[in-house]
């Protein structure tokens, strides 16, 4: 109790709260700009925390982290461009909702879902950190590969108009992920002798190119509308804070399920928000009584994606606090920040620095509250973005994408890739290929290949994928998931056929 | 009636474009499959560097062959005759998109040579003035925004974040 009060007194001090507020605002703004990620915002914050106390520094970084997970929602809902990889699924329903004239509701749903997602993940973090962490680190490459096979079955939910083109897009994504040095031996692959391809295709550049550039290009398709000064989104700018809060709370099953998916995926080292939002969306769609509404602006889609990605913030802290293993790049930076202050991160962290750990739990909850307050107070200003004419938004956001892609690795060649991938993305979109499976393929490809090869290097026995219980559970889940998707497709085909008969 | 005809011509042209995309992707995929097959195996592991790409490109090629067959069966013979004119119409309708990609290509290619501020200023001016309604307010807004996002952003990154955008030769 003493340790909790000690931690609380530091987190709730006026200076720390003021700094956390600044951090939350910075995180929201950074993630709202396409091309700038939560990781970049945290890296830029790290040097500023060196002069602070350990708990104060980590609290500020957690506020940037939590703010960043929500900020990605802004460009996802208003521009149709995921501000961060963790808001890819948010674009599926928040953007159509905004286009239908409800941009305020789309943002408000996302903000509340993020808030509740973070709170639920913090509660799980406090209760279940040690057992979950031990489970997560016991998973070997067999279980990871089977998990990725299961995650790949999400493609069935993201295929859009054609299952065939959805699968092709997913395989193109996997193929893109194989360009560059091979993940086990470092052997160059498919680089054609170009320096440009030798390092592989950076995931974020592909994401920005595929989603942002192609979306921006689509916005200028109607030359007459652009010349008339058409806005990005026409509609109600009202945020409807309390009504939407009730709307989110009326979906408790979706909210809790998506948050738990986020926590579980966040706790797995190497996974993270970029996968969690897609898995949570997929699960919500499968469980829904009206799956056909997904992708057209249903609130359930926004709630699932945002609760899922925000919950990974708490989930990622589970292996970090319990075992000293960072689950993602952001967690590694948080760990580095603790080490700068002379705190050794590992299983003894909670015993030796209980006040710090309790302080971190509290900082997570306070950060999410701050994010909520900042969003509620400032969202009207963000919503003004929707009122800016397209001829302003498109060129300016293009420049932000270019700057963001360059700042990732300080490489000019990434800009050439960005333009090329953007053109490819637009061509695929024009030809009616769904883009989300492609991005999923790029995310999951390296994890699948690494774990498949690592598993067979450890023990060249394929049967282990079926004899290890957790691996088998994931594989069975994958088979059931495919069967469920096929059933859904056949059902909708039969319905379409029977609907046509009277005509 | 003519509207229905034009929609079906559009759909058929779209299907031909997709067929061409399947063929192009198949050519690339088969080429990469063969390259992956030629990759040497390591003595330290069962699967070499080429195994996973072979699996991916093998599945992709099969799927593309199936798509090509389905597409050919779907397209009526007469549709190929109007494809060229449909492409010209499409390009005319999407002229601003093509202009945007042209500007983007010139912008990223010129950035290492003339530097971020000048390249961005020219890019924003060219694109905004082309897209904007031709009013004095719009042009003035375009000029101000171009200056802010070129020289202003360059200053912000260099002075505040210590990230230096390309300076040019």
XYZ file of C-alpha atoms in Angstrom:
672
model
C 0.000 0.000 0.000
C 2.878 2.331 0.867
C 4.481 1.671 -2.496
C 1.181 2.417 -4.274
C 0.733 5.688 -2.389
C 4.351 6.663 -3.093
C 3.900 6.006 -6.817
C 0.524 7.761 -6.846
C 1.897 10.852 -5.149
C 4.521 11.231 -7.855
C 2.206 10.558 -10.820
C -0.507 12.844 -9.445
C 1.856 15.753 -8.728
C 1.032 18.908 -10.650
C 4.322 18.938 -12.608
C 3.940 15.337 -13.764
C 0.303 15.865 -14.711
C 1.193 18.986 -16.739
C 3.961 17.126 -18.549
C 1.695 14.148 -19.191
C -0.898 16.498 -20.653
C 1.721 17.912 -23.040
C 2.765 14.329 -23.884
C -0.813 13.242 -24.631
C -1.322 16.248 -26.936
C 2.004 15.580 -28.701
C 1.122 11.884 -29.147
C -2.317 12.672 -30.584
C -0.947 15.263 -33.034
C 2.025 13.110 -34.126
C -0.120 10.057 -34.813
C -2.793 12.123 -36.572
C -0.279 13.065 -39.276
C 0.035 10.229 -41.801
C 3.590 8.960 -41.878
C 4.404 9.848 -38.282
C 4.113 6.949 -35.884
C 3.757 6.489 -32.143
C 7.286 5.054 -32.118
C 8.714 8.211 -33.709
C 6.880 10.410 -31.203
C 8.250 8.343 -28.291
C 11.794 8.385 -29.691
C 11.623 12.178 -29.913
C 10.289 12.344 -26.335
C 12.987 10.074 -24.855
C 15.816 12.673 -24.604
C 13.431 15.114 -22.917
C 12.817 12.615 -20.080
C 16.498 12.188 -19.153
C 16.357 15.112 -16.738
C 13.163 13.884 -15.081
C 12.704 11.291 -12.317
C 12.268 7.731 -13.574
C 8.545 7.547 -12.860
C 7.910 11.051 -14.154
C 9.777 10.268 -17.375
C 8.000 6.971 -17.969
C 4.618 8.560 -17.183
C 5.208 11.226 -19.845
C 6.218 8.560 -22.348
C 3.140 6.471 -21.500
C 0.945 9.513 -22.119
C 2.551 9.958 -25.567
C 1.981 6.226 -26.155
C -1.695 6.268 -25.188
C -2.304 9.566 -27.029
C -0.588 8.186 -30.100
C -2.808 5.115 -30.280
C -5.837 7.396 -30.378
C -4.363 10.021 -32.731
C -4.155 7.539 -35.597
C -7.945 7.494 -35.532
C -8.220 11.139 -36.643
C -6.741 10.744 -40.102
C -8.301 7.266 -40.403
C -11.786 8.693 -39.880
C -11.458 12.028 -41.671
C -9.061 11.216 -44.522
C -9.437 7.444 -44.851
C -5.700 7.173 -44.233
C -4.464 5.218 -41.199
C -2.374 7.687 -39.173
C -0.481 4.718 -37.719
C -0.342 1.015 -38.670
C -2.564 0.287 -35.681
C -5.505 2.164 -37.180
C -5.755 0.320 -40.511
C -9.038 -1.388 -39.525
C -10.407 1.930 -38.228
C -10.533 3.231 -41.803
C -12.930 0.422 -42.804
C -15.914 1.855 -40.922
C -14.942 5.232 -39.438
C -14.222 6.718 -42.887
C -17.491 5.524 -44.497
C -19.332 6.841 -41.423
C -17.641 10.242 -41.827
C -18.413 10.210 -45.559
C -22.059 9.531 -44.758
C -22.115 12.850 -42.909
C -21.250 11.779 -39.358
C -17.553 12.632 -38.886
C -18.143 13.760 -35.287
C -19.799 10.480 -34.343
C -17.022 8.471 -36.012
C -14.322 10.276 -34.038
C -16.265 10.201 -30.802
C -16.879 6.443 -31.088
C -13.176 5.871 -31.669
C -12.104 8.067 -28.771
C -14.461 6.409 -26.285
C -13.562 2.922 -27.520
C -9.870 3.796 -27.139
C -10.478 5.082 -23.629
C -12.345 1.988 -22.486
C -9.867 -0.257 -24.303
C -6.956 1.292 -22.412
C -8.791 1.099 -19.071
C -9.700 -2.575 -19.589
C -6.114 -3.381 -20.597
C -4.798 -1.584 -17.499
C -7.100 -3.655 -15.272
C -5.906 -6.856 -16.968
C -2.319 -5.636 -16.633
C -2.710 -5.204 -12.890
C -4.471 -8.537 -12.325
C -2.859 -10.864 -14.824
C 0.605 -9.541 -15.627
C 2.723 -12.367 -14.166
C 0.742 -15.443 -15.390
C 0.106 -13.963 -18.856
C 3.748 -13.037 -19.282
C 4.929 -16.530 -18.333
C 2.472 -18.027 -20.845
C 3.595 -15.617 -23.577
C 7.293 -16.380 -23.259
C 6.732 -20.137 -23.215
C 5.440 -19.985 -26.774
C 7.973 -21.337 -29.225
C 8.312 -20.736 -32.980
C 5.747 -23.541 -33.648
C 3.051 -21.661 -31.708
C 4.003 -18.335 -33.291
C 3.808 -19.767 -36.796
C 0.419 -21.341 -36.071
C -0.766 -18.039 -34.585
C 0.228 -16.250 -37.791
C -1.561 -18.893 -39.882
C -4.646 -18.148 -37.777
C -4.122 -14.378 -38.218
C -3.855 -14.859 -41.995
C -7.358 -16.288 -42.053
C -8.539 -12.743 -41.283
C -8.077 -12.153 -45.014
C -11.456 -13.835 -45.508
C -13.083 -10.901 -43.690
C -11.217 -8.234 -45.621
C -11.634 -9.438 -49.175
C -14.297 -6.931 -50.267
C -16.036 -7.716 -53.579
C -13.959 -10.709 -54.666
C -12.473 -13.526 -52.589
C -10.052 -14.328 -55.419
C -8.614 -10.811 -55.635
C -8.482 -10.613 -51.824
C -6.320 -13.739 -51.708
C -4.153 -12.417 -54.564
C -3.679 -9.149 -52.661
C -2.695 -11.031 -49.475
C -0.168 -13.106 -51.426
C 1.235 -9.946 -53.074
C 1.702 -8.585 -49.531
C 3.524 -11.755 -48.465
C 5.639 -11.550 -51.643
C 6.546 -7.907 -50.910
C 7.707 -8.971 -47.439
C 10.218 -11.414 -48.972
C 12.156 -8.677 -50.796
C 15.477 -7.786 -49.152
C 17.731 -9.713 -46.789
C 16.281 -13.055 -45.669
C 15.359 -12.862 -41.968
C 17.395 -15.866 -40.795
C 20.661 -15.939 -42.749
C 20.675 -12.381 -44.107
C 21.007 -13.579 -47.697
C 19.927 -10.906 -50.235
C 16.726 -11.797 -52.122
C 15.020 -10.258 -55.146
C 16.956 -6.969 -54.898
C 17.837 -6.990 -58.665
C 21.158 -5.483 -57.685
C 19.420 -2.213 -56.722
C 20.497 -0.538 -53.522
C 16.898 0.637 -53.269
C 15.638 -2.903 -52.635
C 18.632 -4.332 -50.757
C 17.297 -3.343 -47.332
C 13.834 -4.656 -48.209
C 10.639 -2.672 -48.502
C 10.095 -0.827 -45.197
C 6.665 -1.720 -43.877
C 5.694 1.862 -43.027
C 6.629 3.169 -46.462
C 4.493 0.410 -48.010
C 1.618 1.258 -45.653
C 1.784 4.991 -46.405
C 2.121 4.378 -50.127
C -0.656 1.810 -50.340
C -3.209 3.577 -48.181
C -2.319 7.269 -48.059
C -1.059 8.010 -51.576
C -3.721 5.907 -53.276
C -6.476 7.458 -51.124
C -5.234 11.000 -51.815
C -5.063 10.280 -55.546
C -8.655 8.968 -55.420
C -9.747 12.269 -53.871
C -8.791 14.217 -57.020
C -10.531 11.863 -59.465
C -13.468 14.220 -59.953
C -11.841 17.290 -61.539
C -15.031 19.392 -61.501
C -15.717 18.788 -57.803
C -12.149 19.769 -56.902
C -12.438 23.005 -58.875
C -15.670 23.831 -57.029
C -13.673 23.668 -53.797
C -15.334 20.444 -52.562
C -14.589 19.533 -48.955
C -13.288 16.204 -47.780
C -16.303 15.407 -45.641
C -19.630 17.201 -45.525
C -21.711 16.694 -42.472
C -22.351 17.203 -38.836
C -19.325 18.398 -36.921
C -21.056 17.620 -33.597
C -18.963 15.403 -31.299
C -21.972 14.163 -29.216
C -19.750 13.203 -26.294
C -22.207 11.634 -23.861
C -24.621 10.122 -26.365
C -21.732 8.311 -28.071
C -20.300 7.188 -24.719
C -23.616 5.455 -24.060
C -23.532 4.022 -27.586
C -20.108 2.480 -26.906
C -21.144 1.154 -23.502
C -24.194 -0.454 -25.094
C -21.760 -2.765 -26.892
C -20.122 -4.381 -23.833
C -19.392 -7.736 -25.475
C -17.686 -6.180 -28.493
C -15.769 -3.748 -26.276
C -14.502 -6.383 -23.854
C -13.756 -8.975 -26.554
C -11.810 -6.469 -28.663
C -9.897 -5.216 -25.622
C -8.996 -8.761 -24.583
C -7.793 -9.485 -28.137
C -5.645 -6.332 -27.885
C -4.220 -7.333 -24.494
C -3.432 -10.886 -25.628
C -1.763 -9.795 -28.865
C 0.049 -6.941 -27.122
C 1.478 -9.426 -24.610
C 3.066 -11.476 -27.400
C 6.542 -10.178 -28.209
C 6.755 -9.118 -31.865
C 3.024 -8.698 -32.446
C 1.292 -5.448 -31.493
C -1.317 -2.873 -32.397
C -0.908 -3.302 -36.140
C -2.212 -6.877 -35.893
C -4.543 -6.385 -32.912
C -6.857 -3.915 -34.646
C -7.350 -6.245 -37.612
C -7.924 -9.338 -35.457
C -10.364 -7.467 -33.194
C -12.247 -6.152 -36.252
C -12.372 -9.626 -37.764
C -13.715 -11.159 -34.549
C -16.359 -8.433 -34.235
C -17.479 -9.016 -37.812
C -17.701 -12.766 -37.356
C -19.657 -12.423 -34.133
C -22.018 -9.794 -35.525
C -25.601 -10.578 -36.503
C -25.210 -8.093 -39.371
C -21.742 -8.763 -40.823
C -22.843 -7.259 -44.151
C -22.944 -3.834 -42.444
C -19.191 -3.968 -41.749
C -17.235 -1.768 -44.134
C -20.225 0.531 -44.658
C -19.834 2.626 -41.499
C -21.098 0.450 -38.649
C -20.248 1.617 -35.099
C -19.253 -1.943 -34.137
C -16.325 -1.841 -36.573
C -14.972 1.418 -35.139
C -15.363 0.216 -31.535
C -13.634 -3.120 -32.246
C -10.648 -1.637 -34.043
C -10.000 1.218 -31.620
C -10.564 -0.805 -28.427
C -8.301 -3.521 -29.868
C -5.379 -1.270 -30.767
C -5.524 0.822 -27.595
C -5.593 -2.291 -25.396
C -2.225 -3.385 -26.801
C -0.639 -0.512 -24.836
C -1.422 -2.294 -21.560
C -0.796 -5.730 -23.055
C 2.679 -4.724 -24.238
C 3.631 -3.726 -20.691
C 2.858 -7.234 -19.368
C 6.069 -8.989 -20.519
C 8.047 -5.771 -19.945
C 7.068 -5.429 -16.291
C 6.979 -9.128 -15.425
C 9.998 -10.419 -17.302
C 11.882 -7.453 -18.744
C 11.047 -8.472 -22.304
C 9.838 -5.638 -24.545
C 6.897 -6.710 -26.715
C 7.320 -3.991 -29.343
C 9.616 -1.172 -30.453
C 7.774 1.274 -28.202
C 8.162 -1.019 -25.191
C 11.883 -1.313 -25.946
C 12.175 2.486 -25.806
C 10.254 2.541 -22.506
C 12.675 -0.081 -21.198
C 15.647 2.001 -22.367
C 14.231 5.014 -20.549
C 14.105 3.015 -17.277
C 17.649 1.745 -17.808
C 18.895 5.311 -18.334
C 17.709 5.969 -14.790
C 19.665 2.965 -13.468
C 16.632 0.703 -13.007
C 17.214 -2.863 -14.071
C 14.180 -4.258 -15.855
C 13.431 -7.920 -15.245
C 11.445 -10.284 -13.038
C 12.647 -8.444 -9.910
C 11.347 -5.060 -11.100
C 8.045 -5.386 -9.261
C 9.837 -6.495 -6.052
C 12.638 -3.920 -6.075
C 10.679 -0.947 -7.475
C 7.077 -1.589 -6.511
C 6.320 2.149 -6.328
C 7.513 2.554 -9.926
C 5.390 -0.344 -11.201
C 2.252 0.828 -9.357
C 3.006 4.324 -10.624
C 3.141 2.974 -14.187
C -0.261 1.281 -13.759
C -1.705 4.529 -12.486
C 0.033 6.536 -15.237
C -1.658 4.334 -17.843
C -5.088 5.069 -16.385
C -4.341 8.790 -15.978
C -2.956 8.957 -19.551
C -6.123 7.479 -20.992
C -8.215 9.936 -18.990
C -6.043 12.788 -20.264
C -6.337 11.556 -23.806
C -10.101 11.545 -23.387
C -10.179 15.086 -21.956
C -7.829 16.407 -24.670
C -9.879 14.744 -27.403
C -13.238 15.920 -26.065
C -11.959 19.496 -25.733
C -10.018 19.673 -28.979
C -11.912 17.381 -31.321
C -13.980 20.248 -32.704
C -10.707 21.795 -33.881
C -9.610 18.493 -35.446
C -12.999 18.160 -37.090
C -12.354 21.459 -38.856
C -9.926 19.459 -41.018
C -13.024 17.987 -42.628
C -14.082 21.494 -43.682
C -10.832 22.243 -45.503
C -11.221 21.964 -49.279
C -9.625 18.982 -50.997
C -7.293 21.156 -53.072
C -5.590 22.176 -49.800
C -5.699 18.838 -47.955
C -4.421 16.591 -50.746
C -1.106 18.388 -51.551
C -0.353 19.206 -47.892
C -0.991 15.650 -46.646
C 1.115 14.337 -49.557
C 4.019 16.455 -48.284
C 3.459 15.107 -44.741
C 3.606 11.561 -46.131
C 6.872 12.327 -47.924
C 8.432 13.931 -44.825
C 7.253 11.062 -42.594
C 8.645 8.423 -44.956
C 11.997 10.200 -45.157
C 12.259 10.754 -41.402
C 11.822 7.004 -40.719
C 15.296 6.056 -41.971
C 16.702 9.325 -43.381
C 16.868 7.627 -46.800
C 15.964 9.426 -50.035
C 15.496 6.042 -51.732
C 12.493 5.443 -49.462
C 10.815 8.361 -51.238
C 11.190 6.669 -54.627
C 9.667 3.550 -53.089
C 6.842 5.614 -51.636
C 5.923 7.052 -55.043
C 6.179 3.630 -56.731
C 4.149 1.841 -54.048
C 1.599 4.691 -54.119
C 1.146 4.217 -57.856
C 0.834 0.441 -57.391
C -1.720 1.011 -54.608
C -3.796 3.312 -56.802
C -3.653 0.866 -59.728
C -4.748 -2.029 -57.487
C -7.539 0.078 -56.013
C -8.720 1.114 -59.486
C -8.741 -2.558 -60.510
C -10.876 -3.421 -57.448
C -8.245 -5.319 -55.457
C -8.806 -4.883 -51.688
C -5.777 -3.209 -50.088
C -6.187 -4.357 -46.470
C -5.203 -8.034 -47.149
C -2.070 -6.779 -48.910
C -1.016 -4.803 -45.838
C -1.834 -7.788 -43.612
C 0.449 -9.916 -45.796
C 3.291 -7.409 -45.462
C 2.889 -7.351 -41.647
C 2.609 -11.102 -41.149
C 5.032 -12.312 -43.836
C 8.334 -11.836 -41.978
C 6.912 -13.191 -38.680
C 5.544 -16.286 -40.455
C 8.763 -16.993 -42.357
C 11.062 -16.426 -39.378
C 9.083 -18.715 -37.097
C 8.546 -21.446 -39.686
C 12.258 -21.627 -40.429
C 13.261 -21.275 -36.781
C 10.900 -24.109 -35.810
C 12.373 -26.442 -38.415
C 15.930 -25.403 -37.528
C 15.257 -26.305 -33.890
C 13.682 -29.654 -34.725
C 13.201 -30.729 -38.337
C 9.909 -32.424 -37.536
C 6.753 -31.000 -39.142
C 4.486 -32.990 -36.816
C 5.435 -30.729 -33.893
C 3.054 -28.098 -35.273
C 0.249 -30.569 -34.549
C 1.517 -32.232 -31.396
C 2.262 -29.101 -29.355
C -1.092 -28.250 -27.709
C -1.085 -24.455 -28.102
C 0.060 -24.709 -31.718
C -2.697 -27.241 -32.402
C -5.290 -24.928 -30.829
C -4.244 -22.082 -33.157
C -4.297 -24.364 -36.211
C -7.735 -25.739 -35.325
C -8.905 -22.146 -34.814
C -7.532 -21.298 -38.273
C -9.419 -24.212 -39.882
C -12.635 -23.234 -38.067
C -12.118 -19.632 -39.109
C -11.803 -20.616 -42.795
C -14.834 -22.915 -42.522
C -16.835 -20.096 -40.921
C -15.819 -17.705 -43.715
C -16.746 -20.217 -46.449
C -20.111 -20.786 -44.744
C -20.686 -17.001 -44.714
C -19.783 -16.661 -48.400
C -22.050 -19.572 -49.428
C -24.869 -18.169 -47.309
C -24.650 -14.700 -48.843
C -24.399 -16.252 -52.327
C -27.554 -18.308 -51.708
C -29.330 -15.244 -50.342
C -28.322 -13.226 -53.412
C -29.565 -16.035 -55.662
C -32.893 -16.373 -53.878
C -33.250 -12.577 -53.914
C -32.804 -12.547 -57.667
C -35.390 -15.254 -58.362
C -38.492 -13.062 -58.143
C -37.003 -10.691 -60.744
C -30.576 2.110 -72.572
C -27.386 3.825 -73.743
C -26.445 4.332 -70.078
C -26.777 0.584 -69.474
C -24.648 -0.091 -72.574
C -21.922 2.292 -71.427
C -21.929 0.727 -67.946
C -21.549 -2.774 -69.368
C -18.749 -1.554 -71.710
C -17.058 -0.040 -68.662
C -17.410 -3.308 -66.728
C -16.043 -5.329 -69.614
C -13.107 -2.931 -70.049
C -12.476 -3.157 -66.296
C -12.427 -6.958 -66.562
C -9.939 -6.765 -69.470
C -7.731 -4.427 -67.389
C -7.903 -6.933 -64.530
C -7.034 -9.753 -66.931
C -3.960 -7.794 -68.038
C -3.027 -7.229 -64.390
C -3.320 -10.993 -63.699
C -1.044 -11.720 -66.678
C 1.535 -9.119 -65.601
C 1.478 -10.385 -62.000
C 1.793 -13.986 -63.205
C 4.865 -13.106 -65.298
C 6.509 -11.390 -62.295
C 5.486 -14.154 -59.892
C 6.807 -16.957 -62.117
C 10.089 -15.061 -62.614
C 10.507 -14.648 -58.856
C 9.522 -18.298 -58.248
C 12.340 -19.411 -60.563
C 14.782 -17.013 -58.903
C 13.798 -18.329 -55.462
C 14.276 -21.901 -56.688
C 17.826 -21.081 -57.751
C 18.770 -19.780 -54.283
C 21.346 -22.002 -52.570
C 20.242 -24.028 -49.531
C 21.970 -23.668 -46.210
C 23.387 -26.790 -44.584
C 22.186 -25.465 -41.213
C 18.466 -25.541 -41.902
C 15.813 -27.636 -43.596
C 14.317 -24.693 -45.442
C 16.581 -22.305 -47.318
C 16.168 -18.611 -48.110
C 14.131 -19.525 -51.188
C 11.595 -21.873 -49.581
C 9.104 -19.345 -48.222
C 9.146 -17.157 -51.383
C 8.632 -20.327 -53.466
C 5.598 -21.232 -51.365
C 4.173 -17.710 -51.730
C 4.840 -17.370 -55.463
C 3.682 -20.932 -56.140
C 0.288 -20.241 -54.508
C 0.091 -16.814 -56.169
C 0.832 -18.247 -59.622
C -1.844 -20.959 -59.257
C -4.388 -18.416 -58.126
C -3.500 -16.094 -61.004
C -3.824 -18.895 -63.578
C -7.293 -19.689 -62.183
C -8.208 -15.980 -62.307
C -6.989 -15.662 -65.907
C -9.135 -18.628 -67.000
C -12.196 -17.260 -65.170
C -11.626 -13.805 -66.618
C -11.238 -15.032 -70.212
C -14.490 -16.985 -69.873
C -16.258 -13.885 -68.564
C -15.180 -11.390 -71.266
C -17.223 -11.346 -74.501
C -15.117 -11.382 -77.701
C -16.415 -7.995 -78.883
C -15.199 -6.264 -75.703
C -11.530 -6.353 -76.756
C -12.274 -4.039 -79.720
C -13.437 -1.131 -77.548
C -10.775 -1.556 -74.846
C -8.299 0.965 -76.333
C -10.906 3.713 -76.574
C -12.123 2.930 -73.026
C -8.553 3.372 -71.758
C -8.298 6.782 -73.461
C -11.622 7.865 -71.921
C -10.501 6.653 -68.478
C -7.182 8.523 -68.753
C -9.042 11.698 -69.782
C -11.404 11.411 -66.811
C -8.554 10.778 -64.399
C -6.251 13.472 -65.779
C -5.798 15.104 -62.361
C -4.736 11.788 -60.803
C -2.149 11.298 -63.550
C -0.968 14.886 -63.045
C -0.674 14.257 -59.286
C 1.527 11.196 -59.831
C 3.635 13.069 -62.392
C 4.175 15.912 -59.889
C 4.980 13.409 -57.128
C 7.539 11.627 -59.308
C 9.268 14.894 -60.258
C 9.125 16.041 -56.626
C 10.839 12.986 -55.110
C 13.384 12.773 -57.949
C 14.337 16.436 -57.679
C 14.513 16.554 -53.879
C 18.080 15.182 -53.524
C 19.237 17.686 -56.155
C 17.512 20.949 -55.224
C 16.757 20.175 -51.578
C 13.549 19.780 -49.577
C 12.462 23.448 -49.232
C 12.644 24.403 -52.911
C 11.303 21.061 -54.179
C 8.365 21.202 -51.737
C 7.617 24.848 -52.499
C 7.448 24.129 -56.238
C 5.466 20.906 -55.734
C 2.862 22.528 -53.509
C 2.534 25.585 -55.728
C 2.145 23.511 -58.886
C -0.365 21.075 -57.401
C -2.429 23.549 -55.382
C -2.683 26.108 -58.175
C -3.744 23.381 -60.608
C -6.382 21.978 -58.254
C -7.647 25.223 -56.692
C -10.498 27.355 -58.020
C -8.990 30.311 -59.869
C -9.670 33.041 -57.308
C -7.250 35.491 -55.688
C -7.973 34.147 -52.187
C -7.272 30.580 -53.269
C -3.981 31.541 -54.937
C -2.874 33.586 -51.901
C -3.768 30.661 -49.590
C -1.801 28.303 -51.816
C 1.287 30.543 -51.692
C 1.143 30.936 -47.888
C 0.637 27.187 -47.307
C 3.447 26.339 -49.714
C 5.843 28.576 -47.761
C 4.750 27.161 -44.394
C 5.065 23.506 -45.423
C 8.341 23.980 -47.290
C 10.582 26.432 -45.434
C 8.543 26.338 -42.205
C 8.531 22.544 -41.869
C 12.213 22.382 -42.810
C 13.032 24.848 -40.016
C 10.858 22.964 -37.498
C 12.526 19.629 -38.214
C 16.066 21.019 -38.191
C 15.774 23.267 -35.140
C 13.305 21.400 -32.922
C 13.652 17.705 -33.804
C 17.252 17.724 -35.094
C 16.082 15.842 -38.175
C 17.596 17.258 -41.350
C 15.506 16.969 -44.482
C 17.424 16.682 -47.805
C 19.464 19.838 -48.392
C 20.291 19.362 -52.060
C 23.640 19.354 -53.766
